[in-house]
Tab-separated table of C-alpha atoms in Angstrom:
chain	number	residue	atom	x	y	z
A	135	UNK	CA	-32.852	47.158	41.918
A	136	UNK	CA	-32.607	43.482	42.009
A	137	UNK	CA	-34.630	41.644	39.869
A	138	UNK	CA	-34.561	43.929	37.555
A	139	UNK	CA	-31.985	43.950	34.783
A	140	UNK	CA	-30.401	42.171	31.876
A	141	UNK	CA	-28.850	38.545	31.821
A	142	UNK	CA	-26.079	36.929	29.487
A	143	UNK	CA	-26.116	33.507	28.700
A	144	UNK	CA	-22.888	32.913	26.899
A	145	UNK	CA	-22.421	29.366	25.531
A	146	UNK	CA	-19.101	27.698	25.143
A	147	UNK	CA	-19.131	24.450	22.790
A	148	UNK	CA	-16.748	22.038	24.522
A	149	UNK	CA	-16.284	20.091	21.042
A	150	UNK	CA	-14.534	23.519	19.932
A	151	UNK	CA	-10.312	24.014	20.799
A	152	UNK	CA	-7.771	25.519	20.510
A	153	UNK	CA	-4.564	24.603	18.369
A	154	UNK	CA	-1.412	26.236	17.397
A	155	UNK	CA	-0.548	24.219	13.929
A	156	UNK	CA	1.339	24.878	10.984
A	157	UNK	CA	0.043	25.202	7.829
A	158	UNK	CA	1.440	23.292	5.084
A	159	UNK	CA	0.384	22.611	0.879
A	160	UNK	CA	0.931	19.722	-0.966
A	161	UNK	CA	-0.485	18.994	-4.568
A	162	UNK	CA	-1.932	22.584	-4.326
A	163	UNK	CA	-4.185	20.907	-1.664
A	164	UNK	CA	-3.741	23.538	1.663
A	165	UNK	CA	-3.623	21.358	4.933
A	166	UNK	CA	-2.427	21.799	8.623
A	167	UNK	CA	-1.021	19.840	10.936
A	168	UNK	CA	-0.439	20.546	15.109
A	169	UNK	CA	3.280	21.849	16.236
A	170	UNK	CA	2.960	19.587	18.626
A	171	UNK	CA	4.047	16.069	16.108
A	172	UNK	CA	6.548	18.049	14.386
A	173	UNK	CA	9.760	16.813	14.684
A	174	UNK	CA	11.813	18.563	11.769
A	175	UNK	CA	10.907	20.376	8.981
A	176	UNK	CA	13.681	19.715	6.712
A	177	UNK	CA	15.348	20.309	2.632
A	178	UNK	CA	16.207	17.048	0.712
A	179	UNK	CA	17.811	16.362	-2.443
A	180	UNK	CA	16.964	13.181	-4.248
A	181	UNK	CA	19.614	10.988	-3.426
A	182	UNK	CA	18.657	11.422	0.489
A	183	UNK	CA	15.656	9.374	-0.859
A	184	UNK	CA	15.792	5.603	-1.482
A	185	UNK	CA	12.901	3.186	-2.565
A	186	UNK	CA	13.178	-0.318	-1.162
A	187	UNK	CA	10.695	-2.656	-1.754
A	188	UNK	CA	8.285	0.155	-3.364
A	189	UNK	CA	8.531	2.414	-0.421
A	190	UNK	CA	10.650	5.353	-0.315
A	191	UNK	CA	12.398	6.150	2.897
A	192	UNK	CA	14.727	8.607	3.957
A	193	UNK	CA	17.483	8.916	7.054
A	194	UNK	CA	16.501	11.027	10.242
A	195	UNK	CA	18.641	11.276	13.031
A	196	UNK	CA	20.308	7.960	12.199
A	197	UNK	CA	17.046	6.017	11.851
A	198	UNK	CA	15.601	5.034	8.511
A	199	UNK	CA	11.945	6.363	8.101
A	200	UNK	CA	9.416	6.047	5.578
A	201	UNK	CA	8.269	9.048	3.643
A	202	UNK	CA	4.871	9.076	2.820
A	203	UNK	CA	3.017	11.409	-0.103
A	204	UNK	CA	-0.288	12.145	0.976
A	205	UNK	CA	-2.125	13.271	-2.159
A	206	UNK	CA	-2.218	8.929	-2.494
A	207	UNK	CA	-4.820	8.772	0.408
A	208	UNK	CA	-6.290	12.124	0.266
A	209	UNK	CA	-8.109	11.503	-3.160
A	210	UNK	CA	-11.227	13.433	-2.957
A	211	UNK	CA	-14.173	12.322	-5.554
A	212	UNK	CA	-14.097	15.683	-7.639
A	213	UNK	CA	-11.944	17.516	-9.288
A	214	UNK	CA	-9.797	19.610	-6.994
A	215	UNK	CA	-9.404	23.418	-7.764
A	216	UNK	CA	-6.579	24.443	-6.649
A	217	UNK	CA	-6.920	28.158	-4.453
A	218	UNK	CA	-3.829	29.483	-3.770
A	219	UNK	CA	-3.364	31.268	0.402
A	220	UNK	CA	-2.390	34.967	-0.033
A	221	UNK	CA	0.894	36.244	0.600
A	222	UNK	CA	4.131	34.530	-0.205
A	223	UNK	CA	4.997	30.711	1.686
A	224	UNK	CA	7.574	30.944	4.383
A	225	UNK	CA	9.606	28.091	2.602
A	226	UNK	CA	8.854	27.666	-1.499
A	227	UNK	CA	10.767	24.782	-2.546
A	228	UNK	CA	10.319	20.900	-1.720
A	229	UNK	CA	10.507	19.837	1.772
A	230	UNK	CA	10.755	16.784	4.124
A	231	UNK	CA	8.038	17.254	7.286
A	232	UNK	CA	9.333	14.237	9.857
A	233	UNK	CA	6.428	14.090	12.103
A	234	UNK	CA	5.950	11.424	15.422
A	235	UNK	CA	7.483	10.049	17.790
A	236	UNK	CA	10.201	6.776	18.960
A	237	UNK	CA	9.205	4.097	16.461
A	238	UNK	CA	6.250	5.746	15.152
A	239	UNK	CA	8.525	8.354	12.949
A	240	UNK	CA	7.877	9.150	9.335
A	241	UNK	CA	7.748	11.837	6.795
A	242	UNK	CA	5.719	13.460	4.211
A	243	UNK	CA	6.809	15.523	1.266
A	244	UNK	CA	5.656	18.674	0.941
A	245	UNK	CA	5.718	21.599	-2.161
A	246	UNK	CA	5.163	24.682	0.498
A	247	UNK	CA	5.330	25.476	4.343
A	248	UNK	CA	2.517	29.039	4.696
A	249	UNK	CA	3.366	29.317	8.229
A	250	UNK	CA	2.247	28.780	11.624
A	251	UNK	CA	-1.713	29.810	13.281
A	252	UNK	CA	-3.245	29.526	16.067
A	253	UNK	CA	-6.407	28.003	15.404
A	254	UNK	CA	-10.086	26.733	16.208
A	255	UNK	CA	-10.490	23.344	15.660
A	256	UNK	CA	-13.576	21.787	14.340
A	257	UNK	CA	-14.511	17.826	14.512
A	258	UNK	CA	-16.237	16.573	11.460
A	259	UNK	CA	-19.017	14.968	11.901
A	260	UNK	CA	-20.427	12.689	9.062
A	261	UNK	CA	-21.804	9.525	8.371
A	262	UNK	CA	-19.560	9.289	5.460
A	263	UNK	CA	-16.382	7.641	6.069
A	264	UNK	CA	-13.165	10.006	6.067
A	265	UNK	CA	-9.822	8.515	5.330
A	266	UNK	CA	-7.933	7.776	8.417
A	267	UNK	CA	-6.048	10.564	9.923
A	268	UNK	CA	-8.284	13.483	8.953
A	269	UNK	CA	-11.444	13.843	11.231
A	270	UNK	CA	-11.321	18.145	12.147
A	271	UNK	CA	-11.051	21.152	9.853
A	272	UNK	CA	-9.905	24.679	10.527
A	273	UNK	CA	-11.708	27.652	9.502
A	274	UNK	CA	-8.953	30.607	8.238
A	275	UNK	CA	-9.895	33.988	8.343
A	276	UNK	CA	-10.991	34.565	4.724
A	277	UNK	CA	-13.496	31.665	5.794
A	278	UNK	CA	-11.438	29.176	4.007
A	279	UNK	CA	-12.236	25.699	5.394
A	280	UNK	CA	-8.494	23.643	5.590
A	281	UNK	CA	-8.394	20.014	6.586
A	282	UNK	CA	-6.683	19.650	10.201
A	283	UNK	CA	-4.467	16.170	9.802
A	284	UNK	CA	-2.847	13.864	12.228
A	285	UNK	CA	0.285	13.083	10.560
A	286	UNK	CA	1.515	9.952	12.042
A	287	UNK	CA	-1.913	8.436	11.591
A	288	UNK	CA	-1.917	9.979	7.665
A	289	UNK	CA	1.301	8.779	7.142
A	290	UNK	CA	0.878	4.957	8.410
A	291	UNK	CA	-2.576	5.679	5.868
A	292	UNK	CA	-0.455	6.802	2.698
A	293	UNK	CA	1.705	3.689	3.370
A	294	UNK	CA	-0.627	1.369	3.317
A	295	UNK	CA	-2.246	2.525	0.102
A	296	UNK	CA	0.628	2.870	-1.203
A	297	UNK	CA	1.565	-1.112	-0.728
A	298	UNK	CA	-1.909	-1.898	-1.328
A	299	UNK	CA	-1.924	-0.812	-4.995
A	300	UNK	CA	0.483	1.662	-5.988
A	301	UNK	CA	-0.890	2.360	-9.388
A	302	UNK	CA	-4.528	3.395	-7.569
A	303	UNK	CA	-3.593	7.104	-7.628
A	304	UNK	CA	-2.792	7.005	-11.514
A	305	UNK	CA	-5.377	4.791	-12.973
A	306	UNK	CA	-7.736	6.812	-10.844
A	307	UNK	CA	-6.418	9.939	-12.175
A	308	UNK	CA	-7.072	8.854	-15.576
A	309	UNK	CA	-10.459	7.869	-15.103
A	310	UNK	CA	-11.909	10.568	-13.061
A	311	UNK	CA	-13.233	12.123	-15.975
A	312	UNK	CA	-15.293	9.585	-17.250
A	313	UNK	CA	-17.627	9.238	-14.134
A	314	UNK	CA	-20.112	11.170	-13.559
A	315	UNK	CA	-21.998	10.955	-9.955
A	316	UNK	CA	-24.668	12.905	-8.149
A	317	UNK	CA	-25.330	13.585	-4.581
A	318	UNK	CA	-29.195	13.062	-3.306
A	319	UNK	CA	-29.456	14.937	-0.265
């Protein structure tokens, strides 16, 4: 009879998508990055590397790019325990990622390539200030929460600490014991 019955209100959070990425670990931190800025996911062997200036760089297609390594701008303020994904890694063995596009190229090295997913993506929202290039997460099935990056953004990041003060990531290494800190919430 009309009027009479059941209604469905089903809400759809715009701020929510959609994203096929790959999922990638470096440092034994887990991270993923869209398909979409991939350009080549690639072996190296040391001597494809050369430092000039302080910056290693690499050749791609005839171009010199810069190769980045993340874990210098994604330095978290705690110590990071390290939580393996199940299963084996498609590729186990040091890679080159070359991410972007025309003159924005670069790459990133990486320890292990875990696949690709297509996933939900989640901004982050937070007063606190999040290094440039990470601002979404992805939640994995086993509820794991994996920081979604954009790589040409991260890498332009990683090279500018890097210039900044190349010995950051060490000395802060070997004091990160010696502070404590507390969070008032």
């Amino acid at each position: 009879k009309e009027g009479i019955g059941t209604t469905f209100t089903i809400n759809v959070p715009f701020s929510l998508s959609i994203l096929r990425v790959m999922l990638l670990e470096r440092e034994g931190l887990v991270f993923a990055i869209p398909i979409n800025s991939i350009r080549e996911l690639k072996s190296f062997t040391p001597s494809e590397i050369t430092t000039i200036d302080d910056r290693q760089q690499t050749q791609w297609n005839g171009q010199t790019i810069p190769v980045a390594k993340i874990e210098q701008s994604l330095i978290f303020q705690r110590p990071y325990k390290s939580s393996p994904l199940k299963g084996n890694p498609v590729i186990n063995c040091p890679s080159l990622l070359v991410v972007g596009e025309n003159s924005t190229l670069g790459a990133m090295y990486l320890d292990r390539v875990w696949g690709e997913q297509e996933v939900t993506v989640y901004p982050i929202q937070t007063p606190i200030p999040l290094p440039r290039g990470f601002n979404s997460s992805i939640i994995l099935g086993d509820g794991r929460v994996i920081p979604l990056l954009e790589p040409v953004e991260m890498v332009q990041e990683c090279l500018q600490t890097a210039t900044q003060n190349p010995y950051f990531y060490h000395q802060y290494i070997s004091s990160q014991e010696q502070i404590k800190r507390i969070l008032i919430v």
